[in-house]
Amino acid sequence: NTNALQTVAFEEGSKLDTIARYAFWNCANLQTAFIPDGVAKIDVGAFLNTGSVVLSVAEGSFAENYAIKNKLQYVSREPLPFVKYSGTCGDDAAWELYSNGVLKVLGNGATVDYAAAGAPWYKYRNEIVKVEIGEGITSIGKFNFYGLNKLTEVVFAENGALEVIGWGAFGYTAIEEITIPATVKALNDYAFYNTNA
C-alpha cells in the first residue's frame, strides 16, 4: 500500500545513482525523502502525485536541481566531503585532500622530505585548514606542511606510530596550538617556525 509510505531515506554514501520513473508515484502521504549526494539521475515522474513531499538534498547536487526544475519542496544540506586531489608522499604513504579542506596523510612509514613549498599539496595551500596524520605514519618529512597559511589544526591518530617531525614541517602555518604525541622521539629544528604553536 503506497499510501502508508511517509518517509524515504537512502543511506548516505550508498551506491544509488538513479531514481526511476514512477518510483514513488501516488505515494500521497509521503512527507520526506532523503536523497544521497551521489544520485545523478532522477526521472521526471519519480515523485509524481506525492502530495507535499519535501526532498532533503545536498547543496549544488543533481537532486537539488531536480527539485527546483520540477517545483518540488526541498531543504538543502551541506554535501559530504569528497576527495578532490590525491597522490603518494612516501614509499608506502599517500595523501588525500578533501573538499572540506582536510588533508589526510595515510599509509605506513615515513613521508618524503620536500624543499620549502615543494610538497605535492602545496599548490592547494589556500584550501587546507586541517591535517590528519594516520596511525601508520612514522615520520613527517622536511617541509611537509610548510607555508600552508590557512592550516589551523593538526590531528594525530590516537594509536599512531609517529616518531619524527621533520625540519620546518609546519613552518609558516596558522597553527596556534598542537599536542605532540608521546611517541615522538625527535622534533627537528624549526618544525613550527613562524607559527603561534
mmCIF file of C-alpha atoms in Angstrom:
data_model
loop_
_atom_site.group_PDB
_atom_site.id
_atom_site.type_symbol
_atom_site.label_atom_id
_atom_site.label_comp_id
_atom_site.label_asym_id
_atom_site.label_seq_id
_atom_site.Cartn_x
_atom_site.Cartn_y
_atom_site.Cartn_z
ATOM 1 C CA ASN A 1 0.000 0.000 0.000
ATOM 2 C CA THR A 2 1.771 3.127 -1.233
ATOM 3 C CA ASN A 3 -0.460 5.385 0.873
ATOM 4 C CA ALA A 4 1.231 4.131 4.064
ATOM 5 C CA LEU A 5 4.694 5.350 3.000
ATOM 6 C CA GLN A 6 5.607 8.587 4.817
ATOM 7 C CA THR A 7 9.412 8.713 4.798
ATOM 8 C CA VAL A 8 12.100 7.530 2.410
ATOM 9 C CA ALA A 9 15.733 7.712 3.486
ATOM 10 C CA PHE A 10 18.500 6.247 1.378
ATOM 11 C CA GLU A 11 21.712 5.730 3.310
ATOM 12 C CA GLU A 12 24.277 8.468 2.754
ATOM 13 C CA GLY A 13 27.214 7.105 0.834
ATOM 14 C CA SER A 14 25.042 4.444 -0.820
ATOM 15 C CA LYS A 15 25.772 3.422 -4.403
ATOM 16 C CA LEU A 16 22.326 4.618 -5.529
ATOM 17 C CA ASP A 17 22.707 6.781 -8.615
ATOM 18 C CA THR A 18 19.270 6.653 -10.287
ATOM 19 C CA ILE A 19 15.677 7.019 -9.113
ATOM 20 C CA ALA A 20 13.476 5.641 -11.863
ATOM 21 C CA ARG A 21 10.180 6.829 -13.288
ATOM 22 C CA TYR A 22 7.195 6.308 -11.003
ATOM 23 C CA ALA A 23 9.422 5.093 -8.134
ATOM 24 C CA PHE A 24 7.224 6.936 -5.614
ATOM 25 C CA TRP A 25 4.224 7.616 -7.845
ATOM 26 C CA ASN A 26 0.946 8.093 -5.961
ATOM 27 C CA CYS A 27 2.591 7.903 -2.521
ATOM 28 C CA ALA A 28 0.151 10.579 -1.388
ATOM 29 C CA ASN A 29 1.279 10.575 2.262
ATOM 30 C CA LEU A 30 4.986 10.750 1.525
ATOM 31 C CA GLN A 31 6.307 13.642 3.606
ATOM 32 C CA THR A 32 10.108 13.434 3.360
ATOM 33 C CA ALA A 33 12.663 11.829 1.078
ATOM 34 C CA PHE A 34 16.398 11.914 1.821
ATOM 35 C CA ILE A 35 18.312 11.791 -1.466
ATOM 36 C CA PRO A 36 22.039 10.850 -1.187
ATOM 37 C CA ASP A 37 24.672 13.168 -2.640
ATOM 38 C CA GLY A 38 25.694 10.718 -5.383
ATOM 39 C CA VAL A 39 22.330 10.436 -7.151
ATOM 40 C CA ALA A 40 22.980 11.526 -10.739
ATOM 41 C CA LYS A 41 19.578 10.870 -12.316
ATOM 42 C CA ILE A 42 16.004 11.218 -11.121
ATOM 43 C CA ASP A 43 13.327 10.549 -13.691
ATOM 44 C CA VAL A 44 10.742 13.300 -14.208
ATOM 45 C CA GLY A 45 7.895 11.158 -12.871
ATOM 46 C CA ALA A 46 9.710 9.720 -9.849
ATOM 47 C CA PHE A 47 7.769 11.842 -7.342
ATOM 48 C CA LEU A 48 4.560 12.291 -9.348
ATOM 49 C CA ASN A 49 1.421 12.683 -7.201
ATOM 50 C CA THR A 50 3.302 12.574 -3.914
ATOM 51 C CA GLY A 51 1.451 15.482 -2.386
ATOM 52 C CA SER A 52 3.598 17.669 -0.165
ATOM 53 C CA VAL A 53 6.845 15.704 -0.137
ATOM 54 C CA VAL A 54 9.944 17.629 0.955
ATOM 55 C CA LEU A 55 13.210 16.381 -0.519
ATOM 56 C CA SER A 56 16.404 16.565 1.533
ATOM 57 C CA VAL A 57 19.172 17.245 -0.997
ATOM 58 C CA ALA A 58 22.847 18.189 -0.991
ATOM 59 C CA GLU A 59 23.563 21.790 -1.890
ATOM 60 C CA GLY A 60 24.500 22.094 -5.560
ATOM 61 C CA SER A 61 23.602 18.469 -6.312
ATOM 62 C CA PHE A 62 21.667 16.962 -9.185
ATOM 63 C CA ALA A 63 18.800 16.307 -6.728
ATOM 64 C CA GLU A 64 18.630 19.985 -5.774
ATOM 65 C CA ASN A 65 18.471 20.995 -9.447
ATOM 66 C CA TYR A 66 15.788 18.338 -9.999
ATOM 67 C CA ALA A 67 13.676 19.729 -7.136
ATOM 68 C CA ILE A 68 13.985 23.289 -8.456
ATOM 69 C CA LYS A 69 13.196 22.295 -12.046
ATOM 70 C CA ASN A 70 10.166 20.201 -11.019
ATOM 71 C CA LYS A 71 8.927 22.730 -8.446
ATOM 72 C CA LEU A 72 9.218 20.301 -5.535
ATOM 73 C CA GLN A 73 9.755 21.462 -1.975
ATOM 74 C CA TYR A 74 13.259 20.782 -0.708
ATOM 75 C CA VAL A 75 15.758 21.560 2.023
ATOM 76 C CA SER A 76 19.457 21.819 1.216
ATOM 77 C CA ARG A 77 22.169 20.295 3.353
ATOM 78 C CA GLU A 78 25.952 20.541 3.284
ATOM 79 C CA PRO A 79 27.330 17.956 0.829
ATOM 80 C CA LEU A 80 29.585 15.198 2.136
ATOM 81 C CA PRO A 81 33.294 15.876 1.768
ATOM 82 C CA PHE A 82 34.865 14.174 -1.233
ATOM 83 C CA VAL A 83 38.446 13.644 -2.353
ATOM 84 C CA LYS A 84 39.460 16.477 -4.690
ATOM 85 C CA TYR A 85 43.141 15.603 -5.059
ATOM 86 C CA SER A 86 45.375 12.712 -4.026
ATOM 87 C CA GLY A 87 48.766 11.157 -4.586
ATOM 88 C CA THR A 88 51.734 9.492 -2.945
ATOM 89 C CA CYS A 89 54.098 11.052 -0.426
ATOM 90 C CA GLY A 90 56.340 8.142 0.572
ATOM 91 C CA ASP A 91 57.179 4.534 -0.281
ATOM 92 C CA ASP A 92 54.001 3.379 1.443
ATOM 93 C CA ALA A 93 52.351 6.717 2.254
ATOM 94 C CA ALA A 94 49.639 8.606 0.400
ATOM 95 C CA TRP A 95 47.673 11.814 0.755
ATOM 96 C CA GLU A 96 44.080 12.843 0.081
ATOM 97 C CA LEU A 97 42.746 16.396 0.091
ATOM 98 C CA TYR A 98 39.010 16.597 0.718
ATOM 99 C CA SER A 99 36.559 19.249 -0.429
ATOM 100 C CA ASN A 100 36.182 20.492 3.167
ATOM 101 C CA GLY A 101 39.882 21.408 3.400
ATOM 102 C CA VAL A 102 41.050 18.325 5.319
ATOM 103 C CA LEU A 103 44.366 16.847 4.168
ATOM 104 C CA LYS A 104 44.798 13.215 5.254
ATOM 105 C CA VAL A 105 48.194 11.518 5.254
ATOM 106 C CA LEU A 106 47.666 7.756 5.230
ATOM 107 C CA GLY A 107 49.633 4.546 4.956
ATOM 108 C CA ASN A 108 52.792 3.417 6.701
ATOM 109 C CA GLY A 109 56.317 4.621 7.280
ATOM 110 C CA ALA A 110 57.939 7.949 6.531
ATOM 111 C CA THR A 111 56.754 10.698 4.245
ATOM 112 C CA VAL A 112 59.170 12.236 1.748
ATOM 113 C CA ASP A 113 61.408 15.192 2.597
ATOM 114 C CA TYR A 114 60.473 18.171 0.416
ATOM 115 C CA ALA A 115 62.053 21.504 -0.391
ATOM 116 C CA ALA A 116 60.288 24.570 1.007
ATOM 117 C CA ALA A 117 56.956 24.910 -0.812
ATOM 118 C CA GLY A 118 57.669 21.634 -2.628
ATOM 119 C CA ALA A 119 55.073 19.224 -1.198
ATOM 120 C CA PRO A 120 52.587 17.977 -3.816
ATOM 121 C CA TRP A 121 49.664 19.588 -1.934
ATOM 122 C CA TYR A 122 51.396 22.973 -1.594
ATOM 123 C CA LYS A 123 49.593 24.365 -4.649
ATOM 124 C CA TYR A 124 46.313 23.838 -2.712
ATOM 125 C CA ARG A 125 47.668 25.617 0.386
ATOM 126 C CA ASN A 126 44.826 28.137 0.477
ATOM 127 C CA GLU A 127 42.277 25.311 0.782
ATOM 128 C CA ILE A 128 43.917 23.271 3.562
ATOM 129 C CA VAL A 129 42.615 24.060 7.054
ATOM 130 C CA LYS A 130 43.251 20.752 8.826
ATOM 131 C CA VAL A 131 45.803 17.938 8.578
ATOM 132 C CA GLU A 132 45.142 14.409 9.843
ATOM 133 C CA ILE A 133 48.142 12.111 10.278
ATOM 134 C CA GLY A 134 47.277 8.392 10.039
ATOM 135 C CA GLU A 135 48.352 5.855 12.639
ATOM 136 C CA GLY A 136 50.899 4.092 10.402
ATOM 137 C CA ILE A 137 52.931 7.227 9.602
ATOM 138 C CA THR A 138 56.237 7.079 11.491
ATOM 139 C CA SER A 139 57.956 10.239 10.252
ATOM 140 C CA ILE A 140 56.757 13.572 8.883
ATOM 141 C CA GLY A 141 59.363 14.705 6.369
ATOM 142 C CA LYS A 142 61.107 18.003 5.994
ATOM 143 C CA PHE A 143 58.861 20.942 4.944
ATOM 144 C CA ASN A 144 55.786 18.682 4.555
ATOM 145 C CA PHE A 145 53.222 21.311 5.573
ATOM 146 C CA TYR A 146 55.377 24.400 5.229
ATOM 147 C CA GLY A 147 53.540 27.522 4.070
ATOM 148 C CA LEU A 148 50.002 26.152 4.430
ATOM 149 C CA ASN A 149 48.837 29.562 5.571
ATOM 150 C CA LYS A 150 45.228 28.506 6.338
ATOM 151 C CA LEU A 151 46.256 25.420 8.351
ATOM 152 C CA THR A 152 44.956 25.825 11.914
ATOM 153 C CA GLU A 153 44.514 22.247 13.135
ATOM 154 C CA VAL A 154 46.612 19.079 13.144
ATOM 155 C CA VAL A 155 45.215 15.767 14.402
ATOM 156 C CA PHE A 156 47.438 12.769 15.057
ATOM 157 C CA ALA A 157 45.936 9.264 15.153
ATOM 158 C CA GLU A 158 45.286 8.115 18.729
ATOM 159 C CA ASN A 159 47.289 4.909 18.441
ATOM 160 C CA GLY A 160 49.776 6.334 15.993
ATOM 161 C CA ALA A 161 53.387 5.335 15.410
ATOM 162 C CA LEU A 162 54.744 8.838 14.749
ATOM 163 C CA GLU A 163 58.340 9.211 15.969
ATOM 164 C CA VAL A 164 59.803 12.102 13.956
ATOM 165 C CA ILE A 165 58.574 15.565 12.955
ATOM 166 C CA GLY A 166 60.943 16.938 10.331
ATOM 167 C CA TRP A 167 62.761 20.208 9.883
ATOM 168 C CA GLY A 168 60.350 23.061 9.116
ATOM 169 C CA ALA A 169 57.451 20.599 8.761
ATOM 170 C CA PHE A 170 54.778 23.031 9.998
ATOM 171 C CA GLY A 171 56.597 26.324 9.438
ATOM 172 C CA TYR A 172 54.626 29.349 8.271
ATOM 173 C CA THR A 173 51.204 27.888 9.091
ATOM 174 C CA ALA A 174 48.345 29.337 11.158
ATOM 175 C CA ILE A 175 48.637 26.683 13.893
ATOM 176 C CA GLU A 176 48.216 28.197 17.345
ATOM 177 C CA GLU A 177 48.059 25.063 19.465
ATOM 178 C CA ILE A 178 49.162 21.480 18.938
ATOM 179 C CA THR A 179 49.553 18.388 21.092
ATOM 180 C CA ILE A 180 52.602 16.361 20.132
ATOM 181 C CA PRO A 181 52.050 12.599 20.583
ATOM 182 C CA ALA A 182 54.098 10.891 23.306
ATOM 183 C CA THR A 183 55.534 8.545 20.648
ATOM 184 C CA VAL A 184 57.515 11.399 19.058
ATOM 185 C CA LYS A 185 61.228 10.974 19.807
ATOM 186 C CA ALA A 186 62.631 13.680 17.505
ATOM 187 C CA LEU A 187 61.199 17.145 16.957
ATOM 188 C CA ASN A 188 63.603 18.700 14.464
ATOM 189 C CA ASP A 189 64.626 22.342 14.361
ATOM 190 C CA TYR A 190 62.192 24.897 13.026
ATOM 191 C CA ALA A 191 59.365 22.309 12.941
ATOM 192 C CA PHE A 192 56.932 25.060 13.965
ATOM 193 C CA TYR A 193 58.872 28.090 12.740
ATOM 194 C CA ASN A 194 56.841 31.284 12.458
ATOM 195 C CA THR A 195 53.652 29.820 13.957
ATOM 196 C CA ASN A 196 51.974 30.618 17.266
ATOM 197 C CA ALA A 197 52.278 26.998 18.469
#
